[in-house]
Amino acid sequence: KVLKAVSNCPFDCSYCFLQNYLNDGTTKVIGDIAAMMTEVDDQLMAHPNRFFRIGTWELGDSLALEEHVGQAKAFIHEFAKRSNVVLELKTKSDCVDGILACDHQGKTVVSWSVNTAFIVDTEEHRTARLHERILAMKKVVDAGYLVGLHFDPMIIHDGWEDGYANAVSDIFERVPPSRIAWISIGSLRFNPEQKDKMEENFPRQTLTSEEMVLAPDNKIRYVKPLRLKMYQHLYGCLLDACGVETLSPCADPIPDRPILYFCMERDDIYQKVIGDSPKNIQELDYLFARNAHERFCIEGMSLPKEEDYN
């Protein structure tokens, strides 16, 4: 679930889907925390046996404006008082100093969108550089937070194999697998009409000049063999970094094995990269809950039962 707590983003990434959805040029941060928490409570009370992951990042960055507005700090305080739910704050910033002293009670996961240093430097304008994000990860881990990693979108460029391997290596030097709640993987994709906007807004970008196809979901994507090559390479890097034989979401939870999922990909991608797959989105929801319960013992979280997610 997502709370639309922020609308628009100051970072101006050349591939960002927001340029295709938001066009009024303003950034809005909702100040009525109580009203949004009422919406959260309605969901929690309607499904008391389910575990929820609720984010604030769908239409903006969860922490980009935190030093000015303090919205994330207010949410952390509220989610700490609730059961069967965690808050996910997703960012490309390093704006974490204002939340380090929060009494989060293990109910907040601070997540980062990560990419190769080359893509950060050339396409993710105004964001924190990769090394700055990694230093921020270390800060929140030291403050007791869990971390999420989103390698999305993976982007082809010269040296991409080494770029992603180095990103994984640099992250895991500072963040132990036991403190990583989840990892997602996806690749560059956009609607056909966004292609023209990317070329208009960022005439120097070369993302739209790669060989891509219109997929059945009406998104322009890399061809599947190339996506598989990218995913298999990154997956191998993550296995080595975690020191495990699988990162399948279907595997039994163990402390040093984060749960991994693919963003906007079909089950054949799971099968060809990791060897198995959740049967459907409902089972993936259950596997998230099981993983959180077994690995982190979140206070107030009840034992998840698969039938509550069907």
PDB file of N, CA and C in Angstrom, residues 3 5-6 14 16 40 50 59 61 64 72 75 98 103 107 112 120 132-133 144 157 179 237 240 243 264 282 290 310:
ATOM      1  N   LEU A   3       0.794   5.592   0.699  1.00  0.00           N
ATOM      2  CA  LEU A   3       0.175   6.852   1.068  1.00  0.00           C
ATOM      3  C   LEU A   3       0.688   7.921   0.108  1.00  0.00           C
ATOM      4  N   ALA A   5       1.621  10.840   0.075  1.00  0.00           N
ATOM      5  CA  ALA A   5       1.987  11.887   1.016  1.00  0.00           C
ATOM      6  C   ALA A   5       2.829  12.979   0.391  1.00  0.00           C
ATOM      7  N   VAL A   6       3.441  12.668  -0.760  1.00  0.00           N
ATOM      8  CA  VAL A   6       4.296  13.615  -1.474  1.00  0.00           C
ATOM      9  C   VAL A   6       3.916  13.567  -2.942  1.00  0.00           C
ATOM     10  N   SER A  14      16.340  11.558 -15.400  1.00  0.00           N
ATOM     11  CA  SER A  14      15.933  11.638 -16.796  1.00  0.00           C
ATOM     12  C   SER A  14      14.943  10.561 -17.199  1.00  0.00           C
ATOM     13  N   CYS A  16      12.540   9.334 -15.094  1.00  0.00           N
ATOM     14  CA  CYS A  16      11.461   9.297 -14.103  1.00  0.00           C
ATOM     15  C   CYS A  16      10.079   9.307 -14.762  1.00  0.00           C
ATOM     16  N   VAL A  40      -4.684   4.804   7.285  1.00  0.00           N
ATOM     17  CA  VAL A  40      -3.904   3.622   7.656  1.00  0.00           C
ATOM     18  C   VAL A  40      -4.679   2.761   8.637  1.00  0.00           C
ATOM     19  N   ARG A  50      -3.538  -9.364   8.844  1.00  0.00           N
ATOM     20  CA  ARG A  50      -2.577  -9.202   7.763  1.00  0.00           C
ATOM     21  C   ARG A  50      -1.460  -8.252   8.165  1.00  0.00           C
ATOM     22  N   LEU A  59       4.610   8.924  -5.609  1.00  0.00           N
ATOM     23  CA  LEU A  59       4.620  10.112  -6.469  1.00  0.00           C
ATOM     24  C   LEU A  59       5.704  11.107  -6.069  1.00  0.00           C
ATOM     25  N   ASP A  61       9.723  11.510  -3.514  1.00  0.00           N
ATOM     26  CA  ASP A  61      10.793  10.944  -2.700  1.00  0.00           C
ATOM     27  C   ASP A  61      10.449  11.133  -1.228  1.00  0.00           C
ATOM     28  N   ALA A  64      13.492  13.524   0.471  1.00  0.00           N
ATOM     29  CA  ALA A  64      14.179  14.629  -0.209  1.00  0.00           C
ATOM     30  C   ALA A  64      13.969  15.964   0.490  1.00  0.00           C
ATOM     31  N   ALA A  72       8.480  12.676   7.388  1.00  0.00           N
ATOM     32  CA  ALA A  72       8.887  11.301   7.670  1.00  0.00           C
ATOM     33  C   ALA A  72       9.028  11.070   9.176  1.00  0.00           C
ATOM     34  N   PHE A  75       5.663  10.503  10.606  1.00  0.00           N
ATOM     35  CA  PHE A  75       5.162   9.169  10.273  1.00  0.00           C
ATOM     36  C   PHE A  75       5.850   8.094  11.107  1.00  0.00           C
ATOM     37  N   GLY A  98      17.850  13.801  10.284  1.00  0.00           N
ATOM     38  CA  GLY A  98      16.694  14.183  11.075  1.00  0.00           C
ATOM     39  C   GLY A  98      15.875  13.039  11.624  1.00  0.00           C
ATOM     40  N   ASP A 103      12.435   7.183  17.852  1.00  0.00           N
ATOM     41  CA  ASP A 103      12.122   5.909  18.508  1.00  0.00           C
ATOM     42  C   ASP A 103      11.209   5.121  17.574  1.00  0.00           C
ATOM     43  N   LYS A 107       9.660  -0.335  13.347  1.00  0.00           N
ATOM     44  CA  LYS A 107       8.485  -0.291  12.465  1.00  0.00           C
ATOM     45  C   LYS A 107       8.717   0.517  11.193  1.00  0.00           C
ATOM     46  N   TRP A 112      16.486   2.539  -0.329  1.00  0.00           N
ATOM     47  CA  TRP A 112      17.144   3.351  -1.348  1.00  0.00           C
ATOM     48  C   TRP A 112      16.959   2.763  -2.729  1.00  0.00           C
ATOM     49  N   VAL A 120      23.981   7.056 -11.788  1.00  0.00           N
ATOM     50  CA  VAL A 120      23.707   8.117 -10.811  1.00  0.00           C
ATOM     51  C   VAL A 120      24.287   9.438 -11.294  1.00  0.00           C
ATOM     52  N   GLU A 132      27.337   8.648  -1.300  1.00  0.00           N
ATOM     53  CA  GLU A 132      26.626   9.390  -0.260  1.00  0.00           C
ATOM     54  C   GLU A 132      25.417   8.605   0.234  1.00  0.00           C
ATOM     55  N   ARG A 133      24.735   7.927  -0.664  1.00  0.00           N
ATOM     56  CA  ARG A 133      23.607   7.084  -0.246  1.00  0.00           C
ATOM     57  C   ARG A 133      24.081   5.938   0.645  1.00  0.00           C
ATOM     58  N   GLY A 144      19.569   1.500  14.121  1.00  0.00           N
ATOM     59  CA  GLY A 144      18.635   0.404  14.371  1.00  0.00           C
ATOM     60  C   GLY A 144      17.581   0.180  13.316  1.00  0.00           C
ATOM     61  N   HIS A 157      24.596   0.184 -20.055  1.00  0.00           N
ATOM     62  CA  HIS A 157      25.573   1.196 -20.463  1.00  0.00           C
ATOM     63  C   HIS A 157      26.933   0.519 -20.517  1.00  0.00           C
ATOM     64  N   ARG A 179      20.467  -6.969   8.130  1.00  0.00           N
ATOM     65  CA  ARG A 179      19.726  -5.725   8.334  1.00  0.00           C
ATOM     66  C   ARG A 179      19.000  -5.268   7.069  1.00  0.00           C
ATOM     67  N   CYS A 237      25.667 -11.481  -8.194  1.00  0.00           N
ATOM     68  CA  CYS A 237      26.414 -10.568  -7.308  1.00  0.00           C
ATOM     69  C   CYS A 237      25.794 -10.536  -5.915  1.00  0.00           C
ATOM     70  N   ASP A 240      26.555 -13.762  -3.917  1.00  0.00           N
ATOM     71  CA  ASP A 240      27.916 -13.727  -3.368  1.00  0.00           C
ATOM     72  C   ASP A 240      28.001 -12.791  -2.171  1.00  0.00           C
ATOM     73  N   GLY A 243      26.264 -14.403   0.740  1.00  0.00           N
ATOM     74  CA  GLY A 243      26.829 -15.691   1.130  1.00  0.00           C
ATOM     75  C   GLY A 243      25.796 -16.793   1.227  1.00  0.00           C
ATOM     76  N   MET A 264       7.402  -5.605 -11.592  1.00  0.00           N
ATOM     77  CA  MET A 264       6.714  -5.575 -12.886  1.00  0.00           C
ATOM     78  C   MET A 264       7.309  -6.582 -13.871  1.00  0.00           C
ATOM     79  N   GLN A 282      -0.837 -12.558  -4.063  1.00  0.00           N
ATOM     80  CA  GLN A 282      -1.295 -12.841  -2.710  1.00  0.00           C
ATOM     81  C   GLN A 282      -0.269 -13.687  -1.955  1.00  0.00           C
ATOM     82  N   ARG A 290       5.741 -13.483   6.303  1.00  0.00           N
ATOM     83  CA  ARG A 290       6.470 -14.574   6.958  1.00  0.00           C
ATOM     84  C   ARG A 290       7.926 -14.190   7.165  1.00  0.00           C
ATOM     85  N   ASN A 310      -5.187 -15.012   1.032  1.00  0.00           N
ATOM     86  CA  ASN A 310      -5.822 -15.520  -0.186  1.00  0.00           C
ATOM     87  C   ASN A 310      -7.088 -14.747  -0.503  1.00  0.00           C
TER      88      ASN A 310
END
